[in-house]
């Protein structure tokens, strides 16, 4: 993964806000992952167009004063390994 | 008891949302599977909910926080309003799953369901061979199911391939997995039979031996290592060979809500057989009341209802005393510990069954024939309903 990598949600997953759980969730065949606050904020910005650097910059604008590069790249790698995300081919 | 912020006293914590809504749209089915989980007296419940009533169920459950929606049955494709329901499900924000035998799916309907926004299709097979598939379902459906599986993939759906395992097909697990890979399944569920409904009536003919089970697990694990992430394989063990019960439904009235073809709301698809509980119909009550306030949904929430050995068991928060329906079917009382638990004073009733399977004495002393799920059998078994059927 580099700062230019563009991620998108894998085909079978849907990402949405669930008011009843006050959380973002990932839905897939017969299953659900309830996301923690920061995971939800990161995935909300994964749109199949923004590179990692843009996602980090946007998060740092929303949550000023912290360097988030490492947290974001670690989570994105985790989400890719879990199969939630895939790298968008150029 | 706990005090709420307003100073009122509440007997129990507020239940969380019913995350899983299973709609058994119809009990009609072209198949006659020997392990069907529908109530053995399903022929009694003929008056299916209308389209409007199902739409209201979808809306009310979504308001309570349901996210996963299963269209099941019977065979849900027997309903010609499935496309309408799928469209409403998508609009409401459900992730919708069609759980089907494949019978009734054609190019026109699969395209219409995609257009409506159906998210996923689970296709069941009875076996990897035409002979056994068709024997177990008492139909000629094997080739049709293969065509349907290919159609599901061609239309870009994720596909779960589901095979219910038992003594007659568990030795074919390797071939079943080869077939799943060939059909490009994304997920495979090798679900050992759970012994309720017709499966309970056929229990001694369907339960595999421990040796068969261990062989099948070995084959599955080897296949997993070979396939990696390409195909996810779930292997559900038969709890008769466990020494602790499953956390059935993740606890009664905890996350799972089932609405039957005729509108009865249940905390699990088997609960209707339990005596002494009145399950409300969605025709007369709204789901919010049913889920949060109805006596039946509160009956086995928490642990106040438990008897020993569950009541003082350090593991009660993990498995909730197992399955109420299994406790009732095998021991005669739903409040008892699930008898698959080796702490249960009734555990011997499970051990005796597995021992008969091991010794091969089953056929001689118990039911010699498999009961198929068909209307005639259902009507015969209905005469004995609200009592264990085997």
CSV table of C-alpha atoms in Angstrom, one decimal:
chain,number,residue,atom,x,y,z
A,1,UNK,CA,0.0,0.0,0.0
A,2,UNK,CA,1.3,3.5,-0.9
A,3,UNK,CA,-0.3,6.9,-0.3
A,4,UNK,CA,-1.6,6.7,-3.8
A,5,UNK,CA,-3.4,3.4,-3.4
A,6,UNK,CA,-7.2,3.7,-4.0
A,7,UNK,CA,-9.4,1.3,-2.1
A,8,UNK,CA,-13.0,0.4,-2.8
A,9,UNK,CA,-15.5,-1.8,-0.9
A,10,UNK,CA,-15.5,-5.4,-1.9
A,11,UNK,CA,-18.4,-6.5,-4.1
A,12,UNK,CA,-20.5,-8.3,-1.5
A,13,UNK,CA,-20.2,-5.7,1.2
A,14,UNK,CA,-22.5,-2.8,2.1
A,15,UNK,CA,-21.5,0.0,4.4
A,16,UNK,CA,-24.2,2.0,6.2
A,17,UNK,CA,-25.1,3.8,9.4
A,18,UNK,CA,-27.5,2.0,11.7
A,19,UNK,CA,-29.4,4.3,14.1
A,20,UNK,CA,-30.5,1.4,16.3
A,21,UNK,CA,-26.9,0.6,17.0
A,22,UNK,CA,-25.5,4.1,16.8
A,23,UNK,CA,-22.8,2.7,14.7
A,24,UNK,CA,-21.6,2.1,11.1
A,25,UNK,CA,-21.8,-1.5,10.0
A,26,UNK,CA,-20.6,-3.6,7.2
A,27,UNK,CA,-23.2,-6.0,5.9
A,28,UNK,CA,-22.5,-9.1,3.8
A,29,UNK,CA,-24.2,-12.4,3.1
A,30,UNK,CA,-26.0,-13.4,6.4
A,31,UNK,CA,-23.5,-11.4,8.5
A,32,UNK,CA,-22.6,-8.0,9.9
A,33,UNK,CA,-19.6,-6.3,11.4
A,34,UNK,CA,-20.3,-3.5,13.8
A,35,UNK,CA,-17.6,-0.9,13.4
A,36,UNK,CA,-16.0,1.1,16.1
A,37,UNK,CA,-16.0,4.9,15.8
A,38,UNK,CA,-12.7,5.4,14.1
A,39,UNK,CA,-13.1,2.4,11.8
A,40,UNK,CA,-16.5,3.9,10.7
A,41,UNK,CA,-14.9,7.3,10.1
A,42,UNK,CA,-12.2,5.8,7.9
A,43,UNK,CA,-14.5,3.5,5.9
A,44,UNK,CA,-17.0,6.3,5.3
A,45,UNK,CA,-14.2,8.0,3.3
A,46,UNK,CA,-13.4,4.9,1.2
A,47,UNK,CA,-15.2,5.7,-2.1
A,48,UNK,CA,-13.2,4.0,-4.8
A,49,UNK,CA,-11.8,7.3,-5.9
A,50,UNK,CA,-9.8,8.9,-3.0
A,51,UNK,CA,-6.3,7.8,-2.5
A,52,UNK,CA,-5.0,6.9,1.0
A,53,UNK,CA,-3.3,10.3,1.3
A,54,UNK,CA,-6.6,12.2,0.7
A,55,UNK,CA,-8.4,10.0,3.3
A,56,UNK,CA,-5.7,10.8,5.8
A,57,UNK,CA,-5.9,14.5,5.0
A,58,UNK,CA,-9.6,14.6,5.3
A,59,UNK,CA,-9.6,12.8,8.6
A,60,UNK,CA,-6.9,15.2,9.9
A,61,UNK,CA,-9.1,18.1,9.0
A,62,UNK,CA,-12.0,16.5,10.9
A,63,UNK,CA,-9.9,15.6,13.9
A,64,UNK,CA,-7.2,18.2,14.0
A,65,UNK,CA,-4.0,18.0,16.0
A,66,UNK,CA,-3.1,14.3,15.5
A,67,UNK,CA,-1.0,12.6,12.9
A,68,UNK,CA,-3.4,9.8,11.7
A,69,UNK,CA,-1.3,8.3,8.8
A,70,UNK,CA,-0.3,5.2,10.7
A,71,UNK,CA,-3.7,4.5,12.3
A,72,UNK,CA,-5.4,4.8,8.9
A,73,UNK,CA,-2.9,2.7,6.9
A,74,UNK,CA,-3.0,0.0,9.6
A,75,UNK,CA,-6.8,-0.1,9.6
A,76,UNK,CA,-7.0,-0.2,5.8
A,77,UNK,CA,-4.5,-3.0,5.6
A,78,UNK,CA,-6.6,-4.9,8.2
A,79,UNK,CA,-9.8,-4.2,6.2
A,80,UNK,CA,-8.1,-5.5,3.0
A,81,UNK,CA,-6.8,-8.7,4.8
A,82,UNK,CA,-10.4,-9.3,6.1
A,83,UNK,CA,-11.7,-9.0,2.5
A,84,UNK,CA,-13.8,-5.9,3.3
A,85,UNK,CA,-11.8,-3.7,0.9
A,86,UNK,CA,-10.0,-4.3,-2.4
A,87,UNK,CA,-7.5,-2.2,-4.2
A,88,UNK,CA,-9.1,-0.5,-7.2
A,89,UNK,CA,-7.2,-1.3,-10.3
A,90,UNK,CA,-6.1,1.7,-12.3
B,1,UNK,CA,-34.0,-5.8,39.1
B,2,UNK,CA,-32.4,-2.5,38.3
B,3,UNK,CA,-33.5,1.1,38.8
B,4,UNK,CA,-33.8,3.2,35.7
B,5,UNK,CA,-32.8,6.8,35.6
B,6,UNK,CA,-36.4,8.0,36.0
B,7,UNK,CA,-36.6,6.1,39.3
B,8,UNK,CA,-38.9,3.4,37.9
B,9,UNK,CA,-38.0,-0.1,38.5
B,10,UNK,CA,-37.5,-2.4,35.5
B,11,UNK,CA,-37.5,-6.2,35.8
B,12,UNK,CA,-35.0,-6.7,33.0
B,13,UNK,CA,-32.8,-4.8,30.7
B,14,UNK,CA,-34.2,-3.4,27.5
B,15,UNK,CA,-33.7,-6.0,24.7
B,16,UNK,CA,-31.3,-5.0,21.9
B,17,UNK,CA,-32.5,-4.8,18.3
B,18,UNK,CA,-33.7,-8.0,16.4
B,19,UNK,CA,-30.7,-7.9,14.0
B,20,UNK,CA,-31.9,-10.9,12.0
B,21,UNK,CA,-35.4,-11.0,10.6
B,22,UNK,CA,-36.2,-14.4,9.1
B,23,UNK,CA,-39.4,-14.4,7.0
B,24,UNK,CA,-40.8,-17.8,6.3
B,25,UNK,CA,-42.9,-16.5,3.5
B,26,UNK,CA,-44.7,-19.7,2.8
B,27,UNK,CA,-44.7,-23.3,3.9
B,28,UNK,CA,-45.4,-24.4,0.3
B,29,UNK,CA,-42.4,-26.3,-1.1
B,30,UNK,CA,-41.7,-28.5,-4.1
B,31,UNK,CA,-39.1,-30.4,-2.2
B,32,UNK,CA,-39.8,-33.0,0.5
B,33,UNK,CA,-36.5,-33.1,2.5
B,34,UNK,CA,-36.2,-35.6,5.3
B,35,UNK,CA,-34.5,-33.0,7.6
B,36,UNK,CA,-36.8,-30.1,6.9
B,37,UNK,CA,-37.0,-27.6,9.9
B,38,UNK,CA,-40.5,-26.6,9.2
B,39,UNK,CA,-43.0,-27.6,11.9
B,40,UNK,CA,-44.1,-31.2,11.2
B,41,UNK,CA,-47.7,-30.0,11.4
B,42,UNK,CA,-47.1,-27.3,8.8
B,43,UNK,CA,-50.2,-28.3,6.9
B,44,UNK,CA,-52.3,-26.7,9.7
B,45,UNK,CA,-51.1,-23.2,8.9
B,46,UNK,CA,-52.4,-22.4,5.5
B,47,UNK,CA,-53.4,-18.8,5.6
B,48,UNK,CA,-50.3,-16.9,4.4
B,49,UNK,CA,-49.8,-13.2,5.1
B,50,UNK,CA,-50.7,-11.0,2.2
B,51,UNK,CA,-48.2,-8.8,0.4
B,52,UNK,CA,-49.4,-5.7,2.4
B,53,UNK,CA,-48.9,-7.6,5.7
B,54,UNK,CA,-45.4,-8.6,4.8
B,55,UNK,CA,-44.5,-5.1,3.8
B,56,UNK,CA,-45.7,-3.9,7.2
B,57,UNK,CA,-43.6,-6.6,8.9
B,58,UNK,CA,-40.5,-5.5,7.0
B,59,UNK,CA,-41.1,-1.8,8.0
B,60,UNK,CA,-41.8,-2.6,11.6
B,61,UNK,CA,-38.8,-4.8,12.0
B,62,UNK,CA,-36.5,-2.3,10.3
B,63,UNK,CA,-37.7,0.3,12.7
B,64,UNK,CA,-36.6,-1.9,15.6
B,65,UNK,CA,-33.2,-2.2,14.0
B,66,UNK,CA,-33.3,-5.4,11.9
B,67,UNK,CA,-30.5,-5.3,9.3
B,68,UNK,CA,-30.2,-8.8,7.9
B,69,UNK,CA,-33.3,-10.1,6.2
B,70,UNK,CA,-33.8,-13.8,5.2
B,71,UNK,CA,-36.5,-14.7,2.6
B,72,UNK,CA,-37.1,-18.3,3.4
B,73,UNK,CA,-39.9,-20.9,3.6
B,74,UNK,CA,-40.9,-23.5,2.5
B,75,UNK,CA,-39.7,-22.3,-0.9
B,76,UNK,CA,-39.9,-18.5,-1.0
B,77,UNK,CA,-40.0,-18.4,-4.8
B,78,UNK,CA,-43.5,-19.9,-4.5
B,79,UNK,CA,-44.6,-16.4,-3.6
B,80,UNK,CA,-45.0,-14.3,-6.8
B,81,UNK,CA,-44.7,-11.1,-4.7
B,82,UNK,CA,-41.0,-11.8,-3.8
B,83,UNK,CA,-39.8,-9.1,-6.2
B,84,UNK,CA,-42.1,-6.5,-4.5
B,85,UNK,CA,-40.8,-7.5,-1.0
B,86,UNK,CA,-37.2,-7.5,-2.2
B,87,UNK,CA,-37.6,-3.9,-3.5
B,88,UNK,CA,-39.1,-2.7,-0.3
B,89,UNK,CA,-36.3,-4.4,1.7
B,90,UNK,CA,-33.7,-2.6,-0.4
B,91,UNK,CA,-35.5,0.7,0.1
B,92,UNK,CA,-35.6,0.2,3.8
B,93,UNK,CA,-31.9,-0.6,4.0
B,94,UNK,CA,-31.9,-4.3,4.7
B,95,UNK,CA,-29.2,-6.7,3.5
B,96,UNK,CA,-31.5,-9.2,1.9
B,97,UNK,CA,-30.8,-12.9,1.5
B,98,UNK,CA,-32.9,-15.3,-0.6
B,99,UNK,CA,-32.7,-18.8,0.9
B,100,UNK,CA,-33.8,-21.1,-1.8
B,101,UNK,CA,-33.8,-24.7,-3.2
B,102,UNK,CA,-33.5,-23.0,-6.6
B,103,UNK,CA,-36.7,-24.4,-7.8
B,104,UNK,CA,-38.7,-21.6,-9.5
B,105,UNK,CA,-35.7,-19.4,-10.3
B,106,UNK,CA,-35.4,-18.6,-13.9
B,107,UNK,CA,-33.7,-15.8,-16.0
B,108,UNK,CA,-36.7,-13.5,-15.8
B,109,UNK,CA,-37.1,-13.7,-12.0
B,110,UNK,CA,-33.4,-13.6,-11.1
B,111,UNK,CA,-33.0,-10.4,-13.2
B,112,UNK,CA,-36.1,-8.9,-11.7
B,113,UNK,CA,-34.8,-9.7,-8.2
B,114,UNK,CA,-31.5,-8.1,-9.0
B,115,UNK,CA,-33.3,-5.0,-10.3
B,116,UNK,CA,-35.3,-4.9,-7.1
B,117,UNK,CA,-32.1,-4.9,-5.1
B,118,UNK,CA,-31.8,-8.4,-3.6
B,119,UNK,CA,-28.3,-8.7,-2.2
B,120,UNK,CA,-27.5,-12.4,-2.0
B,121,UNK,CA,-28.8,-15.9,-2.9
B,122,UNK,CA,-28.2,-19.1,-0.9
B,123,UNK,CA,-28.8,-22.2,-2.9
B,124,UNK,CA,-29.2,-25.5,-1.1
B,125,UNK,CA,-28.0,-28.8,-2.4
B,126,UNK,CA,-28.8,-32.1,-0.8
B,127,UNK,CA,-25.6,-33.8,-2.0
B,128,UNK,CA,-22.9,-33.8,-4.7
B,129,UNK,CA,-24.5,-36.7,-6.6
B,130,UNK,CA,-27.7,-36.6,-8.5
B,131,UNK,CA,-28.8,-39.9,-7.0
B,132,UNK,CA,-28.5,-38.8,-3.3
B,133,UNK,CA,-29.7,-35.2,-4.0
B,134,UNK,CA,-32.8,-36.5,-5.6
B,135,UNK,CA,-33.4,-39.3,-3.1
B,136,UNK,CA,-33.1,-37.0,-0.1
B,137,UNK,CA,-35.4,-34.3,-1.5
B,138,UNK,CA,-37.7,-36.8,-3.2
B,139,UNK,CA,-37.5,-34.8,-6.4
B,140,UNK,CA,-35.5,-34.7,-9.6
B,141,UNK,CA,-33.8,-31.3,-9.0
B,142,UNK,CA,-30.1,-31.9,-9.1
B,143,UNK,CA,-29.4,-30.7,-12.6
B,144,UNK,CA,-31.8,-27.8,-12.1
B,145,UNK,CA,-29.9,-26.7,-9.0
B,146,UNK,CA,-26.6,-26.7,-10.9
B,147,UNK,CA,-28.1,-24.5,-13.6
B,148,UNK,CA,-29.5,-22.2,-10.9
B,149,UNK,CA,-26.1,-21.9,-9.2
B,150,UNK,CA,-24.5,-20.9,-12.5
B,151,UNK,CA,-27.2,-18.4,-13.1
B,152,UNK,CA,-26.7,-16.8,-9.6
B,153,UNK,CA,-23.0,-16.3,-10.4
B,154,UNK,CA,-23.7,-15.0,-13.9
B,155,UNK,CA,-25.9,-12.3,-12.5
B,156,UNK,CA,-23.2,-11.1,-10.1
B,157,UNK,CA,-24.8,-12.2,-6.8
B,158,UNK,CA,-22.6,-13.5,-4.0
B,159,UNK,CA,-23.5,-17.2,-3.5
B,160,UNK,CA,-23.7,-19.3,-0.5
B,161,UNK,CA,-24.0,-23.0,-1.2
B,162,UNK,CA,-25.7,-24.8,1.6
B,163,UNK,CA,-25.6,-28.5,2.2
B,164,UNK,CA,-27.2,-30.1,5.2
B,165,UNK,CA,-25.1,-33.0,6.4
B,166,UNK,CA,-26.1,-36.3,7.9
B,167,UNK,CA,-25.2,-39.9,7.9
B,168,UNK,CA,-26.2,-40.5,4.3
B,169,UNK,CA,-24.1,-37.7,2.7
B,170,UNK,CA,-21.4,-36.8,5.2
B,171,UNK,CA,-18.9,-39.1,3.6
B,172,UNK,CA,-19.2,-37.1,0.3
B,173,UNK,CA,-17.9,-33.9,1.9
B,174,UNK,CA,-14.8,-33.9,-0.4
B,175,UNK,CA,-17.0,-34.2,-3.6
B,176,UNK,CA,-19.4,-31.6,-2.2
B,177,UNK,CA,-16.6,-29.1,-1.7
B,178,UNK,CA,-15.2,-29.9,-5.2
B,179,UNK,CA,-18.7,-29.2,-6.6
B,180,UNK,CA,-18.9,-25.9,-4.7
B,181,UNK,CA,-15.5,-24.8,-6.0
B,182,UNK,CA,-16.5,-25.7,-9.6
B,183,UNK,CA,-19.7,-23.7,-9.2
B,184,UNK,CA,-17.6,-20.8,-7.8
B,185,UNK,CA,-19.5,-20.5,-4.5
B,186,UNK,CA,-18.3,-17.6,-2.3
B,187,UNK,CA,-19.2,-19.3,0.9
B,188,UNK,CA,-20.1,-22.9,1.7
B,189,UNK,CA,-22.2,-23.9,4.6
B,190,UNK,CA,-21.7,-27.6,5.6
B,191,UNK,CA,-24.4,-27.6,8.2
B,192,UNK,CA,-24.9,-30.8,10.1
B,193,UNK,CA,-28.5,-31.5,10.7
B,194,UNK,CA,-30.1,-29.9,13.7
B,195,UNK,CA,-32.6,-32.3,15.2
B,196,UNK,CA,-35.9,-30.6,15.2
B,197,UNK,CA,-39.0,-31.0,13.1
B,198,UNK,CA,-38.8,-33.7,10.5
B,199,UNK,CA,-35.1,-34.2,11.3
B,200,UNK,CA,-36.0,-35.1,14.9
B,201,UNK,CA,-38.5,-37.7,13.6
B,202,UNK,CA,-35.7,-39.1,11.4
B,203,UNK,CA,-33.0,-38.5,14.0
B,204,UNK,CA,-31.6,-42.1,14.4
B,205,UNK,CA,-31.4,-42.5,10.6
B,206,UNK,CA,-29.7,-39.2,10.0
B,207,UNK,CA,-27.2,-38.8,12.8
B,208,UNK,CA,-23.6,-39.6,11.6
B,209,UNK,CA,-21.2,-41.6,13.7
B,210,UNK,CA,-18.4,-39.8,15.5
B,211,UNK,CA,-15.9,-41.4,13.1
B,212,UNK,CA,-17.8,-40.1,10.1
B,213,UNK,CA,-17.9,-36.6,11.6
B,214,UNK,CA,-14.2,-36.6,12.3
B,215,UNK,CA,-13.3,-37.7,8.8
B,216,UNK,CA,-15.5,-35.0,7.3
B,217,UNK,CA,-13.9,-32.4,9.5
B,218,UNK,CA,-10.4,-33.6,8.4
B,219,UNK,CA,-11.4,-33.4,4.7
B,220,UNK,CA,-12.9,-29.9,5.2
B,221,UNK,CA,-9.8,-28.6,7.0
B,222,UNK,CA,-7.5,-29.9,4.2
B,223,UNK,CA,-9.8,-28.3,1.6
B,224,UNK,CA,-9.7,-25.0,3.5
B,225,UNK,CA,-5.9,-24.9,3.5
B,226,UNK,CA,-6.0,-25.5,-0.3
B,227,UNK,CA,-8.6,-22.9,-1.1
B,228,UNK,CA,-7.5,-20.1,1.2
B,229,UNK,CA,-9.7,-17.0,1.1
B,230,UNK,CA,-11.3,-17.8,-2.3
B,231,UNK,CA,-14.1,-19.8,-0.8
B,232,UNK,CA,-15.0,-19.5,2.9
B,233,UNK,CA,-16.2,-22.8,4.4
B,234,UNK,CA,-18.4,-23.0,7.5
B,235,UNK,CA,-18.7,-26.4,9.2
B,236,UNK,CA,-21.5,-26.6,11.7
B,237,UNK,CA,-21.0,-29.6,14.0
B,238,UNK,CA,-24.0,-31.7,15.2
B,239,UNK,CA,-24.3,-30.7,18.8
B,240,UNK,CA,-25.1,-34.3,19.8
B,241,UNK,CA,-21.4,-34.8,19.7
B,242,UNK,CA,-20.5,-31.7,21.7
B,243,UNK,CA,-20.3,-31.6,25.5
B,244,UNK,CA,-21.5,-28.1,25.8
B,245,UNK,CA,-24.6,-26.7,24.1
B,246,UNK,CA,-24.7,-24.2,21.3
B,247,UNK,CA,-25.5,-20.6,22.3
B,248,UNK,CA,-28.8,-21.1,20.5
B,249,UNK,CA,-30.0,-18.0,18.7
B,250,UNK,CA,-27.4,-16.1,20.8
B,251,UNK,CA,-30.0,-16.2,23.5
B,252,UNK,CA,-33.8,-16.2,23.4
B,253,UNK,CA,-35.2,-13.0,22.1
B,254,UNK,CA,-31.7,-11.6,21.8
B,255,UNK,CA,-31.0,-10.9,18.1
B,256,UNK,CA,-33.3,-13.2,16.1
B,257,UNK,CA,-36.9,-12.8,15.0
B,258,UNK,CA,-38.8,-15.2,12.8
B,259,UNK,CA,-42.2,-14.6,11.3
B,260,UNK,CA,-43.9,-17.6,9.9
B,261,UNK,CA,-46.0,-18.0,6.8
B,262,UNK,CA,-49.2,-17.4,8.7
B,263,UNK,CA,-47.9,-14.4,10.7
B,264,UNK,CA,-46.8,-15.9,14.0
B,265,UNK,CA,-43.7,-14.1,15.4
B,266,UNK,CA,-41.2,-16.4,17.0
B,267,UNK,CA,-37.8,-16.1,18.8
B,268,UNK,CA,-36.5,-19.1,16.7
B,269,UNK,CA,-38.1,-21.1,13.9
B,270,UNK,CA,-38.7,-24.1,16.1
B,271,UNK,CA,-40.2,-22.3,19.1
B,272,UNK,CA,-43.8,-22.9,18.0
B,273,UNK,CA,-43.7,-26.4,19.3
B,274,UNK,CA,-43.1,-25.3,22.9
B,275,UNK,CA,-46.2,-25.8,25.1
B,276,UNK,CA,-47.5,-23.1,27.4
B,277,UNK,CA,-46.3,-20.1,25.3
B,278,UNK,CA,-48.6,-17.9,23.3
B,279,UNK,CA,-46.9,-16.4,20.3
B,280,UNK,CA,-48.6,-13.4,19.0
B,281,UNK,CA,-49.6,-13.0,15.3
B,282,UNK,CA,-48.4,-9.9,13.4
B,283,UNK,CA,-52.0,-9.6,12.2
B,284,UNK,CA,-53.1,-8.5,15.6
B,285,UNK,CA,-50.0,-7.0,17.3
B,286,UNK,CA,-47.2,-4.8,16.1
B,287,UNK,CA,-43.7,-6.1,16.2
B,288,UNK,CA,-42.5,-3.5,18.7
B,289,UNK,CA,-44.8,-4.9,21.3
B,290,UNK,CA,-44.1,-8.5,20.3
B,291,UNK,CA,-40.3,-8.1,20.5
B,292,UNK,CA,-40.1,-5.9,23.6
B,293,UNK,CA,-43.1,-6.6,25.7
B,294,UNK,CA,-44.8,-9.9,24.8
B,295,UNK,CA,-44.7,-12.5,27.6
B,296,UNK,CA,-43.5,-15.2,25.1
B,297,UNK,CA,-40.4,-13.2,24.0
B,298,UNK,CA,-39.6,-12.4,27.6
B,299,UNK,CA,-40.1,-15.9,28.8
B,300,UNK,CA,-36.5,-17.1,28.5
B,301,UNK,CA,-34.6,-13.8,28.4
B,302,UNK,CA,-32.0,-13.3,31.0
B,303,UNK,CA,-31.4,-16.1,33.5
B,304,UNK,CA,-34.2,-15.9,36.0
B,305,UNK,CA,-36.0,-18.8,34.4
B,306,UNK,CA,-33.1,-21.2,34.7
B,307,UNK,CA,-33.0,-24.3,36.7
B,308,UNK,CA,-29.9,-26.1,38.0
B,309,UNK,CA,-27.4,-26.9,36.7
B,310,UNK,CA,-27.6,-23.8,34.5
B,311,UNK,CA,-28.6,-21.4,37.3
B,312,UNK,CA,-25.3,-21.6,39.1
B,313,UNK,CA,-23.2,-22.5,36.1
B,314,UNK,CA,-20.3,-20.2,35.4
B,315,UNK,CA,-20.8,-20.7,31.6
B,316,UNK,CA,-24.5,-19.6,31.5
B,317,UNK,CA,-23.5,-16.2,30.1
B,318,UNK,CA,-21.8,-18.0,27.2
B,319,UNK,CA,-24.4,-20.5,26.1
B,320,UNK,CA,-27.6,-19.3,27.8
B,321,UNK,CA,-28.3,-22.9,28.8
B,322,UNK,CA,-28.4,-24.0,25.1
B,323,UNK,CA,-31.6,-24.6,23.1
B,324,UNK,CA,-35.0,-24.5,24.8
B,325,UNK,CA,-36.6,-26.5,22.0
B,326,UNK,CA,-34.0,-29.3,22.3
B,327,UNK,CA,-34.4,-29.3,26.1
B,328,UNK,CA,-38.2,-29.7,25.6
B,329,UNK,CA,-37.9,-32.3,22.8
B,330,UNK,CA,-35.5,-34.5,24.7
B,331,UNK,CA,-36.3,-33.9,28.4
B,332,UNK,CA,-39.9,-32.8,28.3
B,333,UNK,CA,-39.3,-29.3,29.8
B,334,UNK,CA,-37.9,-26.2,28.1
B,335,UNK,CA,-36.5,-24.9,31.4
B,336,UNK,CA,-34.1,-27.8,31.7
B,337,UNK,CA,-30.5,-27.5,30.6
B,338,UNK,CA,-30.0,-28.5,26.9
B,339,UNK,CA,-29.3,-32.2,27.3
B,340,UNK,CA,-26.2,-32.1,25.0
B,341,UNK,CA,-24.5,-30.5,28.0
B,342,UNK,CA,-22.6,-33.1,29.9
B,343,UNK,CA,-23.6,-31.3,33.1
B,344,UNK,CA,-27.3,-32.0,32.4
B,345,UNK,CA,-28.9,-34.8,34.4
B,346,UNK,CA,-30.5,-35.8,31.1
B,347,UNK,CA,-27.3,-36.1,29.1
B,348,UNK,CA,-27.6,-39.9,29.1
B,349,UNK,CA,-30.6,-39.5,26.7
B,350,UNK,CA,-28.2,-38.0,24.1
B,351,UNK,CA,-25.4,-40.5,24.9
B,352,UNK,CA,-27.9,-43.4,24.3
B,353,UNK,CA,-28.7,-42.1,20.8
B,354,UNK,CA,-25.1,-41.7,19.8
B,355,UNK,CA,-24.3,-45.1,21.3
B,356,UNK,CA,-27.0,-46.7,19.2
B,357,UNK,CA,-25.6,-45.0,16.1
B,358,UNK,CA,-22.1,-46.3,16.9
B,359,UNK,CA,-23.3,-49.8,17.5
B,360,UNK,CA,-25.4,-49.8,14.4
B,361,UNK,CA,-28.4,-51.0,16.3
B,362,UNK,CA,-30.6,-48.1,15.1
B,363,UNK,CA,-32.4,-49.7,12.2
B,364,UNK,CA,-33.4,-52.7,14.1
B,365,UNK,CA,-35.0,-51.1,17.1
B,366,UNK,CA,-36.3,-47.7,15.9
B,367,UNK,CA,-37.9,-46.3,12.8
B,368,UNK,CA,-36.9,-48.3,9.8
B,369,UNK,CA,-38.0,-45.7,7.2
B,370,UNK,CA,-37.3,-42.1,6.5
B,371,UNK,CA,-40.2,-39.7,6.8
B,372,UNK,CA,-40.4,-37.3,3.9
B,373,UNK,CA,-41.7,-33.8,4.4
B,374,UNK,CA,-44.9,-34.0,2.5
B,375,UNK,CA,-48.5,-33.0,3.2
B,376,UNK,CA,-49.6,-36.6,4.1
B,377,UNK,CA,-46.8,-37.1,6.6
B,378,UNK,CA,-47.5,-33.7,8.0
B,379,UNK,CA,-51.1,-34.4,8.6
B,380,UNK,CA,-50.3,-37.7,10.3
B,381,UNK,CA,-47.7,-36.0,12.5
B,382,UNK,CA,-50.1,-33.1,13.3
B,383,UNK,CA,-52.2,-35.4,15.4
B,384,UNK,CA,-49.3,-35.7,17.7
B,385,UNK,CA,-48.2,-32.1,17.8
B,386,UNK,CA,-47.2,-30.3,21.0
B,387,UNK,CA,-45.6,-33.5,22.0
B,388,UNK,CA,-42.3,-34.8,20.8
B,389,UNK,CA,-42.7,-36.6,17.5
B,390,UNK,CA,-40.3,-39.5,17.8
